[in-house]
């Protein structure tokens, strides 16, 4: 896997900023596709949808508000937000609302299946695009890594507990859980992993460090 830690904005700022905003916009749009498919969104999307059902707030507004609340949980973890952290909240919220305005409701099952598959694939691609810009994690990813570092639990366990809690809360609030939720859980990781090497920005120091590592023996 390529290096994914934060990299100073002084390196190729225009290219990386464009990549960050494009990836976040695509990710927000992919969430709207999953919602319009009505076959089950990802766990956080289920929560956003559930809260939106119970309030007068739009889907994007809910995602931004919960992103800010999650960011407050960074304080006891002593995490430092970066540009990518704040951009994650704003751009994703705007893009998801724009997608919901563009994609109609009440489509037939074949069209909804296409939206589901397309949304999952686009989610995986867009995660690789914005994470590869290396301009800071989103609120939810930062909470996951920070909690794992403080508690000593594995990232897998922390992420699983977070996703289960979020999914259960969203379902209780009326969010849509279905085959799309399972498909997202199974496919998002592999798709992102395949795309990451292509979109991750590497610095000269990264390339020197990689070149200095001994080759793995067979």
Tab-separated table of N, CA and C in Angstrom, residues 4 16-34 42 84 88 91-92 95-96 117-134 136 138 141 184 187-196 198-200:
chain	number	residue	atom	x	y	z
A	4	UNK	N	-0.111	6.927	3.264
A	4	UNK	CA	-1.361	7.686	3.310
A	4	UNK	C	-1.374	8.732	4.414
A	16	UNK	N	-3.233	18.601	-5.755
A	16	UNK	CA	-3.783	17.843	-4.634
A	16	UNK	C	-5.084	18.443	-4.119
A	17	UNK	N	-5.202	19.767	-4.154
A	17	UNK	CA	-6.465	20.382	-3.756
A	17	UNK	C	-7.578	19.994	-4.721
A	18	UNK	N	-7.269	20.034	-6.010
A	18	UNK	CA	-8.269	19.622	-7.006
A	18	UNK	C	-8.669	18.170	-6.789
A	19	UNK	N	-7.699	17.322	-6.490
A	19	UNK	CA	-7.985	15.910	-6.256
A	19	UNK	C	-8.841	15.721	-5.013
A	20	UNK	N	-8.524	16.464	-3.948
A	20	UNK	CA	-9.290	16.369	-2.707
A	20	UNK	C	-10.752	16.739	-2.941
A	21	UNK	N	-10.983	17.905	-3.559
A	21	UNK	CA	-12.347	18.376	-3.744
A	21	UNK	C	-13.118	17.512	-4.735
A	22	UNK	N	-12.443	17.026	-5.770
A	22	UNK	CA	-13.109	16.141	-6.723
A	22	UNK	C	-13.517	14.833	-6.047
A	23	UNK	N	-12.614	14.260	-5.262
A	23	UNK	CA	-12.927	13.007	-4.569
A	23	UNK	C	-14.071	13.151	-3.598
A	24	UNK	N	-14.081	14.247	-2.829
A	24	UNK	CA	-15.160	14.459	-1.858
A	24	UNK	C	-16.493	14.707	-2.554
A	25	UNK	N	-16.455	15.458	-3.661
A	25	UNK	CA	-17.692	15.697	-4.406
A	25	UNK	C	-18.255	14.400	-4.976
A	26	UNK	N	-17.384	13.569	-5.511
A	26	UNK	CA	-17.825	12.281	-6.045
A	26	UNK	C	-18.364	11.382	-4.936
A	27	UNK	N	-17.723	11.433	-3.768
A	27	UNK	CA	-18.196	10.596	-2.661
A	27	UNK	C	-19.580	11.044	-2.197
A	28	UNK	N	-19.767	12.359	-2.055
A	28	UNK	CA	-21.085	12.850	-1.675
A	28	UNK	C	-22.140	12.465	-2.687
A	29	UNK	N	-21.795	12.566	-3.978
A	29	UNK	CA	-22.744	12.179	-5.024
A	29	UNK	C	-23.042	10.683	-4.957
A	30	UNK	N	-22.021	9.874	-4.654
A	30	UNK	CA	-22.247	8.427	-4.567
A	30	UNK	C	-23.228	8.088	-3.446
A	31	UNK	N	-23.194	8.846	-2.350
A	31	UNK	CA	-24.146	8.609	-1.263
A	31	UNK	C	-25.578	8.884	-1.730
A	32	UNK	N	-25.741	9.908	-2.556
A	32	UNK	CA	-27.085	10.210	-3.059
A	32	UNK	C	-27.599	9.100	-3.975
A	33	UNK	N	-26.706	8.484	-4.734
A	33	UNK	CA	-27.115	7.360	-5.579
A	33	UNK	C	-27.607	6.193	-4.729
A	34	UNK	N	-26.917	5.926	-3.624
A	34	UNK	CA	-27.322	4.830	-2.748
A	34	UNK	C	-28.674	5.117	-2.093
A	42	UNK	N	-24.924	2.873	2.945
A	42	UNK	CA	-23.851	2.507	3.867
A	42	UNK	C	-24.249	2.918	5.278
A	84	UNK	N	-8.261	18.816	4.826
A	84	UNK	CA	-9.110	17.754	4.312
A	84	UNK	C	-10.244	17.395	5.256
A	88	UNK	N	-14.027	17.758	4.021
A	88	UNK	CA	-14.851	16.558	4.047
A	88	UNK	C	-16.274	16.883	4.487
A	91	UNK	N	-17.895	19.804	1.611
A	91	UNK	CA	-18.057	19.378	0.218
A	91	UNK	C	-18.976	18.163	0.117
A	92	UNK	N	-18.788	17.201	1.015
A	92	UNK	CA	-19.618	16.009	0.961
A	92	UNK	C	-21.090	16.344	1.180
A	95	UNK	N	-22.428	18.105	-2.038
A	95	UNK	CA	-22.502	17.190	-3.176
A	95	UNK	C	-23.630	16.172	-3.015
A	96	UNK	N	-23.852	15.700	-1.798
A	96	UNK	CA	-24.924	14.721	-1.599
A	96	UNK	C	-26.288	15.362	-1.800
A	117	UNK	N	-25.232	-0.345	-7.713
A	117	UNK	CA	-23.910	-0.812	-8.137
A	117	UNK	C	-23.004	0.368	-8.470
A	118	UNK	N	-23.561	1.338	-9.210
A	118	UNK	CA	-22.779	2.511	-9.556
A	118	UNK	C	-22.371	3.308	-8.327
A	119	UNK	N	-23.271	3.421	-7.361
A	119	UNK	CA	-22.959	4.154	-6.136
A	119	UNK	C	-21.856	3.500	-5.333
A	120	UNK	N	-21.884	2.178	-5.227
A	120	UNK	CA	-20.850	1.461	-4.479
A	120	UNK	C	-19.492	1.603	-5.164
A	121	UNK	N	-19.472	1.398	-6.478
A	121	UNK	CA	-18.204	1.519	-7.208
A	121	UNK	C	-17.659	2.944	-7.145
A	122	UNK	N	-18.543	3.925	-7.288
A	122	UNK	CA	-18.105	5.319	-7.227
A	122	UNK	C	-17.615	5.675	-5.830
A	123	UNK	N	-18.225	5.103	-4.808
A	123	UNK	CA	-17.766	5.349	-3.439
A	123	UNK	C	-16.335	4.865	-3.248
A	124	UNK	N	-16.066	3.637	-3.704
A	124	UNK	CA	-14.724	3.102	-3.563
A	124	UNK	C	-13.687	3.923	-4.303
A	125	UNK	N	-14.028	4.329	-5.536
A	125	UNK	CA	-13.122	5.152	-6.331
A	125	UNK	C	-12.885	6.500	-5.666
A	126	UNK	N	-13.949	7.143	-5.221
A	126	UNK	CA	-13.822	8.485	-4.661
A	126	UNK	C	-13.064	8.489	-3.345
A	127	UNK	N	-13.213	7.438	-2.546
A	127	UNK	CA	-12.422	7.331	-1.315
A	127	UNK	C	-10.932	7.306	-1.648
A	128	UNK	N	-10.568	6.529	-2.657
A	128	UNK	CA	-9.171	6.472	-3.073
A	128	UNK	C	-8.684	7.830	-3.563
A	129	UNK	N	-9.553	8.566	-4.253
A	129	UNK	CA	-9.165	9.868	-4.802
A	129	UNK	C	-8.905	10.871	-3.682
A	130	UNK	N	-9.846	11.009	-2.738
A	130	UNK	CA	-9.640	12.050	-1.724
A	130	UNK	C	-8.652	11.633	-0.642
A	131	UNK	N	-8.618	10.362	-0.304
A	131	UNK	CA	-7.617	9.903	0.655
A	131	UNK	C	-6.215	10.012	0.050
A	132	UNK	N	-6.104	9.723	-1.248
A	132	UNK	CA	-4.819	9.784	-1.922
A	132	UNK	C	-4.228	11.172	-1.994
A	133	UNK	N	-5.057	12.208	-1.826
A	133	UNK	CA	-4.538	13.578	-1.799
A	133	UNK	C	-3.716	13.847	-0.540
A	134	UNK	N	-3.918	13.059	0.498
A	134	UNK	CA	-3.125	13.117	1.740
A	134	UNK	C	-3.163	14.500	2.393
A	136	UNK	N	-5.374	15.132	5.035
A	136	UNK	CA	-6.016	14.983	6.331
A	136	UNK	C	-7.248	14.102	6.271
A	138	UNK	N	-11.049	12.524	7.183
A	138	UNK	CA	-12.361	13.046	7.520
A	138	UNK	C	-12.649	12.830	8.994
A	141	UNK	N	-13.085	8.987	9.936
A	141	UNK	CA	-11.850	8.212	9.852
A	141	UNK	C	-10.876	8.609	10.953
A	184	UNK	N	-22.178	-2.714	0.053
A	184	UNK	CA	-21.226	-1.643	0.358
A	184	UNK	C	-20.143	-2.153	1.310
A	187	UNK	N	-17.763	-4.500	-0.637
A	187	UNK	CA	-17.064	-4.032	-1.837
A	187	UNK	C	-16.226	-2.780	-1.653
A	188	UNK	N	-16.568	-1.918	-0.694
A	188	UNK	CA	-15.910	-0.621	-0.597
A	188	UNK	C	-14.413	-0.747	-0.342
A	189	UNK	N	-14.021	-1.681	0.525
A	189	UNK	CA	-12.602	-1.863	0.830
A	189	UNK	C	-11.792	-2.338	-0.371
A	190	UNK	N	-12.214	-3.428	-1.009
A	190	UNK	CA	-11.467	-3.889	-2.181
A	190	UNK	C	-11.391	-2.876	-3.312
A	191	UNK	N	-12.489	-2.175	-3.592
A	191	UNK	CA	-12.467	-1.185	-4.673
A	191	UNK	C	-11.496	-0.057	-4.342
A	192	UNK	N	-11.560	0.450	-3.108
A	192	UNK	CA	-10.653	1.530	-2.710
A	192	UNK	C	-9.201	1.073	-2.753
A	193	UNK	N	-8.946	-0.146	-2.316
A	193	UNK	CA	-7.564	-0.643	-2.290
A	193	UNK	C	-6.993	-0.783	-3.697
A	194	UNK	N	-7.818	-1.211	-4.644
A	194	UNK	CA	-7.356	-1.325	-6.025
A	194	UNK	C	-7.031	0.051	-6.606
A	195	UNK	N	-7.831	1.051	-6.246
A	195	UNK	CA	-7.673	2.391	-6.825
A	195	UNK	C	-6.609	3.237	-6.125
A	196	UNK	N	-6.319	2.969	-4.869
A	196	UNK	CA	-5.420	3.828	-4.106
A	196	UNK	C	-4.040	4.007	-4.737
A	198	UNK	N	-3.100	4.173	-7.665
A	198	UNK	CA	-3.157	5.043	-8.846
A	198	UNK	C	-3.324	6.509	-8.476
A	199	UNK	N	-3.995	6.776	-7.347
A	199	UNK	CA	-4.350	8.152	-7.011
A	199	UNK	C	-3.568	8.728	-5.831
A	200	UNK	N	-2.797	7.928	-5.131
A	200	UNK	CA	-2.078	8.444	-3.967
A	200	UNK	C	-0.854	9.243	-4.382
